[in-house]
Coordinates of C-alpha atoms and ligand atoms in Angstrom, one line a residue:
X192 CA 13.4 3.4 27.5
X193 CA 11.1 0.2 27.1
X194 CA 9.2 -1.3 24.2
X195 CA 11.4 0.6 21.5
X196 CA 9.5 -1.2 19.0
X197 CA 6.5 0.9 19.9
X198 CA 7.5 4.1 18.7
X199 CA 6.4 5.9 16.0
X200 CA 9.1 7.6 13.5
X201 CA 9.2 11.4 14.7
X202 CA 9.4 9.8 18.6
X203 CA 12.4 7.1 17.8
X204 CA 13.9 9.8 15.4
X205 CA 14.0 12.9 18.4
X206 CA 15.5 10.1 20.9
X207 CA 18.5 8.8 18.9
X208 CA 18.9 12.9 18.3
X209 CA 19.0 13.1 22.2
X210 CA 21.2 10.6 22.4
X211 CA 18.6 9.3 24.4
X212 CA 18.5 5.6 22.5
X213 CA 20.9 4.4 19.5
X214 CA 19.7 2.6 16.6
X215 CA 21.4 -0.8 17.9
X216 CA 18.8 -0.6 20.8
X217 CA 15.6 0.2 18.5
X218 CA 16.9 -2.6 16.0
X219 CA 17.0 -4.6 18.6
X220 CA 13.7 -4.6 20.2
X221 CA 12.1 -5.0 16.7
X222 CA 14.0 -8.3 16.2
X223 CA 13.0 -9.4 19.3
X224 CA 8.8 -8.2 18.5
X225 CA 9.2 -10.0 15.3
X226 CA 10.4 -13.4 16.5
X227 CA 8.0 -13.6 19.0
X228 CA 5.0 -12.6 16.4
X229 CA 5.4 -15.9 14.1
X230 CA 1.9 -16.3 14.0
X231 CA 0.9 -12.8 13.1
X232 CA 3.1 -14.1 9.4
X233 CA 3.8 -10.7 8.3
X234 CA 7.9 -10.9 8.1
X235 CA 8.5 -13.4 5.5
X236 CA 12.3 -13.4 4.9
X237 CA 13.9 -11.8 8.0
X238 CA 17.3 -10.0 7.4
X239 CA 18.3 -9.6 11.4
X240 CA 22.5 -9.1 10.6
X241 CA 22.0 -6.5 7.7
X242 CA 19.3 -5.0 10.2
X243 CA 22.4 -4.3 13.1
X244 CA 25.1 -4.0 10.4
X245 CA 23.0 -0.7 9.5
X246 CA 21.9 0.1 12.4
X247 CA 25.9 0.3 14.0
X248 CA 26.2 2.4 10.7
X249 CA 23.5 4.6 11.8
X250 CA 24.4 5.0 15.3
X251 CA 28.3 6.0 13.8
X252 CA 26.4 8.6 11.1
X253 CA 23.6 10.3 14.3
X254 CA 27.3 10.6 16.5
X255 CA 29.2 12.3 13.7
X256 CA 25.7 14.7 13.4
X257 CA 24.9 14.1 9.7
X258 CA 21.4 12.0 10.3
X259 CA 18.9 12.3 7.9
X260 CA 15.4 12.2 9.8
X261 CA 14.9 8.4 8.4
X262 CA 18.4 7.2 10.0
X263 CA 18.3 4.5 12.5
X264 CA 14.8 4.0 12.6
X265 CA 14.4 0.1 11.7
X266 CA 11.4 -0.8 9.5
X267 CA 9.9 -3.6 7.3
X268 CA 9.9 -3.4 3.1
X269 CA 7.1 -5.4 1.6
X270 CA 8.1 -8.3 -0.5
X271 CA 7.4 -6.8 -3.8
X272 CA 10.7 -4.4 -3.8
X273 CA 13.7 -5.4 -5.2
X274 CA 15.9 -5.6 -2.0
X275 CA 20.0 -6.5 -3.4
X276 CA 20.7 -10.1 -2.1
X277 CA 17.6 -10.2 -0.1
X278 CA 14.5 -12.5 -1.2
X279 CA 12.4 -10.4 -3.2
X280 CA 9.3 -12.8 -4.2
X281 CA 6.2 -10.8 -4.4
X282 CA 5.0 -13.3 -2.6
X283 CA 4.7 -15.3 -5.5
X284 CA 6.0 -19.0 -6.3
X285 CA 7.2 -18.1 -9.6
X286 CA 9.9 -16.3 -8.0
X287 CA 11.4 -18.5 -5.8
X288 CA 14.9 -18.3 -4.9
X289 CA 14.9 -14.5 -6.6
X290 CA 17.8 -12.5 -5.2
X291 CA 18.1 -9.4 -7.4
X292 CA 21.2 -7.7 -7.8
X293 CA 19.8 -4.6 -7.7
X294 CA 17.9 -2.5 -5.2
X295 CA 14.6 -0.7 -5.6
X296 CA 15.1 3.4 -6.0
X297 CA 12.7 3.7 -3.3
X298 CA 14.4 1.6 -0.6
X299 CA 17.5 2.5 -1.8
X300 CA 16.8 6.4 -1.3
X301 CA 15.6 5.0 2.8
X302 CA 18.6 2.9 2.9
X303 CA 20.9 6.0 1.9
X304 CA 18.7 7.9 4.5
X305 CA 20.2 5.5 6.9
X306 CA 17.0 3.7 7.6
X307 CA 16.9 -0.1 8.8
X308 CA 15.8 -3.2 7.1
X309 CA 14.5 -5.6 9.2
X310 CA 13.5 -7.7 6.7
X311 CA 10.5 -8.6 3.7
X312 CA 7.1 -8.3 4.5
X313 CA 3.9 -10.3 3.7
X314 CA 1.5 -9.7 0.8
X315 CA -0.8 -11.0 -1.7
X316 CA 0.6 -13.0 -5.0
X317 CA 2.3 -9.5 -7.4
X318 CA 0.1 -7.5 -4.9
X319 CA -3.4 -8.7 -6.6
X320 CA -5.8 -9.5 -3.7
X321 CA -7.3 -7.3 -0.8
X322 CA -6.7 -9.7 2.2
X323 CA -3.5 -11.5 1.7
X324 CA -4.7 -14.5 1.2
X325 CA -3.1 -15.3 -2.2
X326 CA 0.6 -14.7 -0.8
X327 CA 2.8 -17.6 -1.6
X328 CA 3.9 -17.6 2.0
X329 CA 0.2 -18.3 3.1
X330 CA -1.7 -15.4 4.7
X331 CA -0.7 -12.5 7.0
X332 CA -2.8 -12.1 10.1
X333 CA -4.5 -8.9 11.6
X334 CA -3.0 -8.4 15.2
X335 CA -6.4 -7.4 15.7
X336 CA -10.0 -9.7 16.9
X337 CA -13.5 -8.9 16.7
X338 CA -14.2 -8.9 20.9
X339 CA -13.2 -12.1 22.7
X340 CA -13.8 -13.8 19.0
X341 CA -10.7 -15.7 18.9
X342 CA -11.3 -16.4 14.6
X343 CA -8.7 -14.8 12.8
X344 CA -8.8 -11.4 10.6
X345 CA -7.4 -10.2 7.7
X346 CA -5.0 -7.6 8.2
X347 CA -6.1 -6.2 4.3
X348 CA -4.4 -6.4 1.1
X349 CA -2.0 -6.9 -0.8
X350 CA -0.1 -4.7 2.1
X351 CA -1.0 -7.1 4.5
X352 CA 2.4 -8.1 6.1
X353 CA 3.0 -4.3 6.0
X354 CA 0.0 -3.0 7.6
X355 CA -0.1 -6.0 10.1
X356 CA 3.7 -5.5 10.8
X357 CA 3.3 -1.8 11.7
X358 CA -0.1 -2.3 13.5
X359 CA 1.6 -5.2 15.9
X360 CA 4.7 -2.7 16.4
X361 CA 7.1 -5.2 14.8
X362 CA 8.9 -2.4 12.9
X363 CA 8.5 1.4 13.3
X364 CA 6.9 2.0 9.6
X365 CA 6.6 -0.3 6.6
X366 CA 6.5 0.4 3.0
X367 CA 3.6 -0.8 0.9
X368 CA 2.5 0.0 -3.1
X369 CA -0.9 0.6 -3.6
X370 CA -2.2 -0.1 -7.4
X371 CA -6.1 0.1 -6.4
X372 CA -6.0 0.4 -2.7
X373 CA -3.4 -1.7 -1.5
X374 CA -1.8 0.7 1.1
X375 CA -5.3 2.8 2.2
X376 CA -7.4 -0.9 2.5
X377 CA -4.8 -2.5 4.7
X378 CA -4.1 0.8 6.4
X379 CA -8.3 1.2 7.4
X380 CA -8.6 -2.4 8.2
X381 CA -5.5 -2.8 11.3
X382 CA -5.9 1.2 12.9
X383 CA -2.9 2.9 11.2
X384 CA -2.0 5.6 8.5
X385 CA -0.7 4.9 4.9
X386 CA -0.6 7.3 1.7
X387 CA -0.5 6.8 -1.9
X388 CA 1.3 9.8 -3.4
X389 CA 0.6 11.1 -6.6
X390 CA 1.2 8.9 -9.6
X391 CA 5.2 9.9 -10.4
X392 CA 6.0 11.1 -7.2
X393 CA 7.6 7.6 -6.3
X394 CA 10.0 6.2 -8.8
X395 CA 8.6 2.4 -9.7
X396 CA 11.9 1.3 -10.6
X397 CA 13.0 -2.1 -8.9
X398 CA 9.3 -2.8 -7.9
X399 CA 7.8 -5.5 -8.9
X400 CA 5.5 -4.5 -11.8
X401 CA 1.6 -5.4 -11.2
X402 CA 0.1 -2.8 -13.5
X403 CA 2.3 0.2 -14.7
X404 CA 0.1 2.9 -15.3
X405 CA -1.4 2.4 -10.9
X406 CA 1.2 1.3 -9.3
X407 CA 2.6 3.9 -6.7
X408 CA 5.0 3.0 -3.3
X409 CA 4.2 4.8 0.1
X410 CA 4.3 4.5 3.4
X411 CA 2.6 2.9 5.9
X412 CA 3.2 4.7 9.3
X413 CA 1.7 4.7 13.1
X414 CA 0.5 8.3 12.3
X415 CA 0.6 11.2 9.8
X416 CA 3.7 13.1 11.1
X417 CA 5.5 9.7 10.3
X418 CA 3.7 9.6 6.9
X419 CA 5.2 12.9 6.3
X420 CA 8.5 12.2 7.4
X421 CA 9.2 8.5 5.7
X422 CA 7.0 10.1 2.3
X423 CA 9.9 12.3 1.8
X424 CA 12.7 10.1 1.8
X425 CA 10.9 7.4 -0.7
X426 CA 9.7 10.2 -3.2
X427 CA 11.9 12.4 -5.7
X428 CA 12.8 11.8 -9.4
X429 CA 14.4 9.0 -10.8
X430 CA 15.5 9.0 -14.3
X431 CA 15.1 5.3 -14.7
X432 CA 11.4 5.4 -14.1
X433 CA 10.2 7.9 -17.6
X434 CA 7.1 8.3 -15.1
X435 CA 9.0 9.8 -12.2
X436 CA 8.1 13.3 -11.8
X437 CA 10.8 16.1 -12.4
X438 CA 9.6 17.7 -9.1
X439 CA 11.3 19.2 -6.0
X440 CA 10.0 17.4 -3.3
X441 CA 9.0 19.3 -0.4
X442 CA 9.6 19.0 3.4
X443 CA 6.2 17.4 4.0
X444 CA 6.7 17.5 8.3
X445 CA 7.2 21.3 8.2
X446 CA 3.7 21.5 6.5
X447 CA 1.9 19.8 9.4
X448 CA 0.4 22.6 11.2
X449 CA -3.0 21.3 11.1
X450 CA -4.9 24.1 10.3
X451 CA -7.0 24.1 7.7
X452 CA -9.1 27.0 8.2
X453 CA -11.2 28.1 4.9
X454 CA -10.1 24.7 3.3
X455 CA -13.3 23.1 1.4
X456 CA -13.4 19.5 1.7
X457 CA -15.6 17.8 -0.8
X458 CA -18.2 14.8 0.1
X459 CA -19.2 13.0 -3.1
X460 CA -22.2 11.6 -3.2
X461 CA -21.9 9.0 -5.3
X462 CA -19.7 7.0 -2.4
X463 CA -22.7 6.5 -0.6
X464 CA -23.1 3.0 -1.6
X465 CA -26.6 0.9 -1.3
X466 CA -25.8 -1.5 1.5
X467 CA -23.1 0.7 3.5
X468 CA -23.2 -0.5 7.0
X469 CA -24.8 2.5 9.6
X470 CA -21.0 2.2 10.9
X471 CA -19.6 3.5 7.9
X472 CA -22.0 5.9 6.9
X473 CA -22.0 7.4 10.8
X474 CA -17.8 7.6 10.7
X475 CA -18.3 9.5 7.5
X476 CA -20.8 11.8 8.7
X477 CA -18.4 12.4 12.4
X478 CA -15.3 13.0 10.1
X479 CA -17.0 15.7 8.1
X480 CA -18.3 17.5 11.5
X481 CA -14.8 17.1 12.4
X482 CA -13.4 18.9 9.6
X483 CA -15.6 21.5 10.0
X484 CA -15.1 22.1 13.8
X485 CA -11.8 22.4 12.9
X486 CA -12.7 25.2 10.5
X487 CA -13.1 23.5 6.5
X488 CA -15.9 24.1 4.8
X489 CA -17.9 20.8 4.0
X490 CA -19.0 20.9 -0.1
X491 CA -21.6 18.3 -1.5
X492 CA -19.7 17.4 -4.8
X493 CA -20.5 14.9 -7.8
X494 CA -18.1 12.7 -9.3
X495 CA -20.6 11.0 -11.7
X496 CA -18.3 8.5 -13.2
X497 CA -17.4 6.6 -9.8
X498 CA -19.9 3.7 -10.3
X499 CA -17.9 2.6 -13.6
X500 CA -14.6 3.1 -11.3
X501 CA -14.3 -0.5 -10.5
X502 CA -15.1 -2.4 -14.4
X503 CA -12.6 -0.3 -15.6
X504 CA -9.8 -0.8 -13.1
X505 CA -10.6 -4.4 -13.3
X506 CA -10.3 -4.4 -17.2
X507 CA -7.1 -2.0 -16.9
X508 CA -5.2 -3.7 -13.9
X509 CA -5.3 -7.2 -15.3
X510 CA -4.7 -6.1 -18.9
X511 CA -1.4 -4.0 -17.4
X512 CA -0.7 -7.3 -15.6
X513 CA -0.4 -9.9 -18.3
X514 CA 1.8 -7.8 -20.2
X515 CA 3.5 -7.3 -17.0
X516 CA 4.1 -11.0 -15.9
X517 CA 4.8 -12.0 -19.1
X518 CA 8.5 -12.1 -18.4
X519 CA 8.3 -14.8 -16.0
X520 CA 8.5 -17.8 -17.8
X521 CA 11.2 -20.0 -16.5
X522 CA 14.3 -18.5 -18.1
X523 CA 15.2 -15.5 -16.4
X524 CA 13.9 -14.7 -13.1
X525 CA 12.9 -17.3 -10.4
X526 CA 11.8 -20.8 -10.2
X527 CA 11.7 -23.5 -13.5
X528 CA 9.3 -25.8 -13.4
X529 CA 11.0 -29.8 -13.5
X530 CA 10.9 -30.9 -17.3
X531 CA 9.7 -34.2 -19.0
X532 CA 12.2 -36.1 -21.5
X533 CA 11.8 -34.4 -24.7
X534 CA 10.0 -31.3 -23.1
X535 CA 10.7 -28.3 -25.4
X536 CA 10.5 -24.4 -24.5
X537 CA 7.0 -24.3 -24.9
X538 CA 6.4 -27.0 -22.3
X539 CA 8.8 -25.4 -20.1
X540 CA 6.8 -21.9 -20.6
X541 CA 3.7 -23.6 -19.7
X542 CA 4.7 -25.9 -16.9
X543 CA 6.5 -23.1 -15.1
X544 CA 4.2 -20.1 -15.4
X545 CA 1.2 -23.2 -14.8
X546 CA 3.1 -24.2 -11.6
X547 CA 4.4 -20.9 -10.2
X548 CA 1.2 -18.8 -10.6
X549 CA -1.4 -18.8 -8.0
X550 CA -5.3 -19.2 -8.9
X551 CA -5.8 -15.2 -8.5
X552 CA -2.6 -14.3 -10.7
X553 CA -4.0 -16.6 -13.4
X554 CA -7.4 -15.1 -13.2
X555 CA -5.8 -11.8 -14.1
X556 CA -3.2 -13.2 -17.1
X557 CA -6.7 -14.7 -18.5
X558 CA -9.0 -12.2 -18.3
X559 CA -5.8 -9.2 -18.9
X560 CA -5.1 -11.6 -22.4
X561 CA -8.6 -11.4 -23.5
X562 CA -9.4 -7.9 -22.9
X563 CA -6.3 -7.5 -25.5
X564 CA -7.0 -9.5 -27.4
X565 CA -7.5 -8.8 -31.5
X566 CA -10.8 -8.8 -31.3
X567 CA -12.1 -7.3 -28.0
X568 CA -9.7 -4.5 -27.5
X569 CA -12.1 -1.9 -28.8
X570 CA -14.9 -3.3 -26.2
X571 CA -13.0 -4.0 -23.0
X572 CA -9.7 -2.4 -23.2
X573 CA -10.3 1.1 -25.0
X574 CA -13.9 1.4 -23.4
X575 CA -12.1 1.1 -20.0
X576 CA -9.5 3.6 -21.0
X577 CA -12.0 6.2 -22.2
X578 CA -13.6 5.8 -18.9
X579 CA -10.9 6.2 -17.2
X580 CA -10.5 9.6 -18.5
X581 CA -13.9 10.7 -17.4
X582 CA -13.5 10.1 -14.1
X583 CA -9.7 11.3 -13.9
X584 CA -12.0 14.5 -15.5
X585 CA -14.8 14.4 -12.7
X586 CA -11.9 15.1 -10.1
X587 CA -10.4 17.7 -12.1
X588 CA -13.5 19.6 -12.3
X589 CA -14.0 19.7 -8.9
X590 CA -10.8 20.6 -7.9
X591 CA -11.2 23.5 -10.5
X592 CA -14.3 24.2 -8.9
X593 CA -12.4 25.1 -5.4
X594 CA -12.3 22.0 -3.5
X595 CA -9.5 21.4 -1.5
X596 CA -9.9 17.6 -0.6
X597 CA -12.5 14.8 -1.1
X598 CA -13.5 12.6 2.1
X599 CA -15.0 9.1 1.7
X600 CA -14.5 6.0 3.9
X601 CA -11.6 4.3 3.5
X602 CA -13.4 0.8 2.3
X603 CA -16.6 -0.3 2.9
X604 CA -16.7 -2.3 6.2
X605 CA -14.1 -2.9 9.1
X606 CA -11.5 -6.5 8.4
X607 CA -13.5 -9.1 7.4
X608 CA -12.8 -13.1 8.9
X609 CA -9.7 -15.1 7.0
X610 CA -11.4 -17.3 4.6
X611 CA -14.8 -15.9 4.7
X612 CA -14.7 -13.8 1.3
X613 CA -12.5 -16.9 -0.6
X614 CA -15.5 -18.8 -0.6
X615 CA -17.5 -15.8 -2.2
X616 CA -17.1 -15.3 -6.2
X617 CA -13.8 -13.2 -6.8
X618 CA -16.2 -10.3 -7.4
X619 CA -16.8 -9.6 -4.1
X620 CA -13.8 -9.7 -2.9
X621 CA -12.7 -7.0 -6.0
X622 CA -16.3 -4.6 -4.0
X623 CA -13.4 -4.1 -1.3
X624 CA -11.3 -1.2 -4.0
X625 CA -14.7 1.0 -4.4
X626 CA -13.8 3.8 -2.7
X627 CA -10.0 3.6 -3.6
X628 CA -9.6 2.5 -7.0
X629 CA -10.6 5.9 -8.6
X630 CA -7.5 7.5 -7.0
X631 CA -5.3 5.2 -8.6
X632 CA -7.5 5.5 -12.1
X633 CA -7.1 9.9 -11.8
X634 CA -3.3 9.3 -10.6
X635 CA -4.0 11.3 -7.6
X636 CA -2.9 11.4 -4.0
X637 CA -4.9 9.0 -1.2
X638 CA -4.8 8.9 2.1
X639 CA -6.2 6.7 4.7
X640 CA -6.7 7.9 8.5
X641 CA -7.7 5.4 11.4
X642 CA -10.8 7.4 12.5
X643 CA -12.7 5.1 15.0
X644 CA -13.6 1.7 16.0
X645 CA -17.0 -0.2 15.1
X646 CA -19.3 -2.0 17.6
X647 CA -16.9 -5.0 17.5
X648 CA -13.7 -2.8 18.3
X649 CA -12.4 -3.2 15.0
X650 CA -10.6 0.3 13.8
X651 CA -12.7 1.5 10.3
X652 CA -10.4 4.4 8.4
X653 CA -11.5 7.5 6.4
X654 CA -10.0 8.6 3.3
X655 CA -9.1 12.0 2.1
X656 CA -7.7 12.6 -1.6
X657 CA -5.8 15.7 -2.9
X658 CA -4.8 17.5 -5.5
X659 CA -2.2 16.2 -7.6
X660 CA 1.1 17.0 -6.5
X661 CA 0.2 18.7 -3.4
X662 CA 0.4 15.6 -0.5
X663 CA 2.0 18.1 1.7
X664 CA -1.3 20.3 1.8
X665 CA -3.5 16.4 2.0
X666 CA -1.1 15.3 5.0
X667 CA -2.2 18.5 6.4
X668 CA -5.5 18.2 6.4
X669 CA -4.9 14.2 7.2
X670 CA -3.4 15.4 10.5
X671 CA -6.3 18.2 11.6
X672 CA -8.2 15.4 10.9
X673 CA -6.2 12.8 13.2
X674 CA -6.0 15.3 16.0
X675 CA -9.7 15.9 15.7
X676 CA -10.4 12.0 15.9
X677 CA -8.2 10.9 18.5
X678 CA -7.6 7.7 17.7
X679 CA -5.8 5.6 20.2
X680 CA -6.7 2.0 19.9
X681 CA -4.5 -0.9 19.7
X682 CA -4.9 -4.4 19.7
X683 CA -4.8 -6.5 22.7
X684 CA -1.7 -8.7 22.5
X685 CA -2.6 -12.6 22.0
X686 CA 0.8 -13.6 19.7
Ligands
LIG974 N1 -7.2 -5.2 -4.3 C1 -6.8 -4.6 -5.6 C2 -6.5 -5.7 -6.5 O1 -6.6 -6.8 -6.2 C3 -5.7 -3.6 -5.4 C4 -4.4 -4.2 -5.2 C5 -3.3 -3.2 -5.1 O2 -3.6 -2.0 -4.9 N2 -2.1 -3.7 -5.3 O3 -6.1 -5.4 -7.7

């Protein structure tokens, strides 16, 4: 077999069965994909000898017949996971020379599973930006290029080594957290699948916080049968995380028979945004008539609360986050900024967190620390959470209503150029969570589905969201809906 690296999860996963390839040879070809893809930057700490360590392991386990489906199959962890002995940064400054002793639940449960680290991925400072560009390690890069443009595109954010990784077939499947899109955005914006499961169904614990009460882990896979496949291995409960869900988790693969005849899928008008590009609004209208050739029922429903979506999450996330990042401060975790003579622990508090911060992450502590403040937490803060009810209440009402699933777009235009939203205010780059930061806000399940390509060949993405708890029924309708739009692109090779 050639070009191992390009396999998706259910194809390398049926070949080591076969004995057709081992997980040496599949490791193998990803380290190789990854060296050569420097300039894509979406591997920021490589781990190559822990990568064939456990891939020999594998190999031993698939031989002696006890493989789980995730064993052997070698794939990238973004940054923000707590990886034992391994760099774990979140891409941030502040954490410099961070090797936690501990591992994540998440990519511990895919390490027990037998899958392979290659290494860290890419991603924007503590997973606040939606292009990568605040990362520490300097930006990831989109493996894909408007045409014979040769100017360089975001791969999305903050998954953006993840998403770039996967999309460049330097690793079979990543993992990425999504707090307000960070998984669906980057997913859309380089052609491939990712989810964001239910609020609980992931444990948190070992992840980097950003904002508690969002944050969710998925995957971020070449299709929807992987989806299914590497979903189940990262989810279950976790009694360190109090908001793990005491759930059986189901076999997600086994509920991909992609009918979903009599399923009503529900188009909310309020996502129809003033300015939508004709691209968007034309993908939305095909995926709909693809659903329904394939035997849904199409429902015009209202979420009226969507166009506060965005002033809440954006009072929420930061407010979550400067409680969050508090803890780095110089003593603990990470990097300590150099001290003066007669520098005392308030100096070192300041230099450090002054030093080790980016521009965007100290946007958020700022604006986080005022809407808490004494004084404005009735305005800002318990305004936003009231909000957020209503619209975790405009979803529940339509799901009580009978809808099955909700399709939007998965953002509101296809990868935009590195550096060309930076100059903008920080508010329009914020306009790129507008269709996904209500899932996070109502806790519920997200998916994002490449579903074409716009005039300059760049892949655009729909986005279906479920019922809570019920991703295996969403990944079902994800897949009609993938077999319906066929998509097949992939970037030309220029690395
Ligand atoms: N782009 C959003 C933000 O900057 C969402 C990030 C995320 O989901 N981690 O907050």
């Amino acid at each position: 077999m050639s070009d191992l690296n390009k396999l998706g999860l259910a194809e390398a996963r049926d070949a080591l069965r076969s004995g057709d390839v081992t997980s040496v040879e599949l490791t193998d070809a990803c380290l190789k994909a990854i060296d050569e893809a420097d300039a894509l930057n979406a591997f920021v700490h490589k781990t190559p000898e822990l990568a064939m360590e456990r891939a020999k392991a594998a190999d031993e386990r698939i031989q002696r017949g006890d493989a789980p489906s995730m064993c052997g199959l070698p794939i990238g962890i973004k940054d923000l996971f707590c990886t034992k002995g391994v760099p774990s940064q979140a891409a941030s400054k502040i954490l410099e020379g961070f090797k936690p002793e501990y591992e994540s639940t998440v990519s511990q449960q895919l390490a027990d599973a037998g899958a392979v680290m290659l290494g860290k991925l890419n991603m924007d400072e503590f997973a606040m930006g939606s292009s990568n560009e605040t990362s520490t390690y300097g930006n990831a890069v989109s493996p894909w290029r408007r045409g014979n443009d040769d100017a360089q595109l975001t791969p999305g954010g903050s998954s953006g080594g993840s998403a770039s990784a996967v999309a460049a077939d330097l690793c079979l499947a990543a993992t990425g957290t999504d707090t307000g899109g960070s998984i669906r955005q980057p997913a859309a914006f380089v052609g491939i699948t990712g989810i964001k499961p239910t609020y609980g169904r992931c444990s948190r614990w070992g992840i980097v916080a950003f904002a508690s009460s969002l944050d969710q882990a998925g995957p971020m896979t070449k299709n929807v049968r992987d989806a299914a496949i590497m979903l189940e291995t990262m989810c279950g409960h976790d009694p360190k995380d109090s908001t793990s869900a005491e759930l059986s988790v189901p076999n997600f693969e086994a509920m991909l028979t992609g009918d979903i005849k009599g399923k009503k899928i529900g188009i909310p008008k309020e996502y129809r945004m003033d300015g939508m590009p004709a691209e968007i609004e034309k993908l939305w209208a095909d995926g709909a008539a693809m659903l329904k050739a394939a035997g849904a029922e199409i429902v015009d429903i209202s979420l009226p609360h969507t166009k506060y979506a965005l002033p809440a999450y954006y009072v929420i996330a930061p407010a979550e986050a400067s409680s969050n990042l508090a803890r780095y401060d110089g003593v603990r975790y990470g990097r300590r900024a150099q001290l003066a003579q007669g520098d005392g622990i308030t100096e070192m508090y300041e230099k450090t967190r002054a030093e080790g911060f980016g521009p965007e992450v100290q946007r958020r502590v700022m604006v986080g620390t005022y809407v808490l403040s004494a004084g404005f937490y009735d305005a800002y803060y318990n305004r936003a959470r009231r909000v957020r009810t209503l619209i975790k209440k405009d979803f529940e009402d339509v799901f009580a209503a009978g809808i099955d699933a909700i399709l939007t777009p998965a953002t509101p235009s296809a990868a935009f150029g590195l550096g060309e939203m930076t100059e903008a205010d920080p508010v329009q780059m914020y306009l790129n969570d507008v269709f996904t930061v209500t899932v996070n806000l109502a806790g519920l399940p997200g998916i994002s589905v490449p579903a074409g390509l716009d005039a300059q060949g760049l892949p655009l993405g729909l986005q279906l969201i479920g019922r809570p708890w019920e991703e295996g029924d969403l990944l079902n309708t994800a897949y009609a809906l993938e077999n319906a739009a066929g998509f097949v692109a992939k970037p030309g090779k220029w690395w």
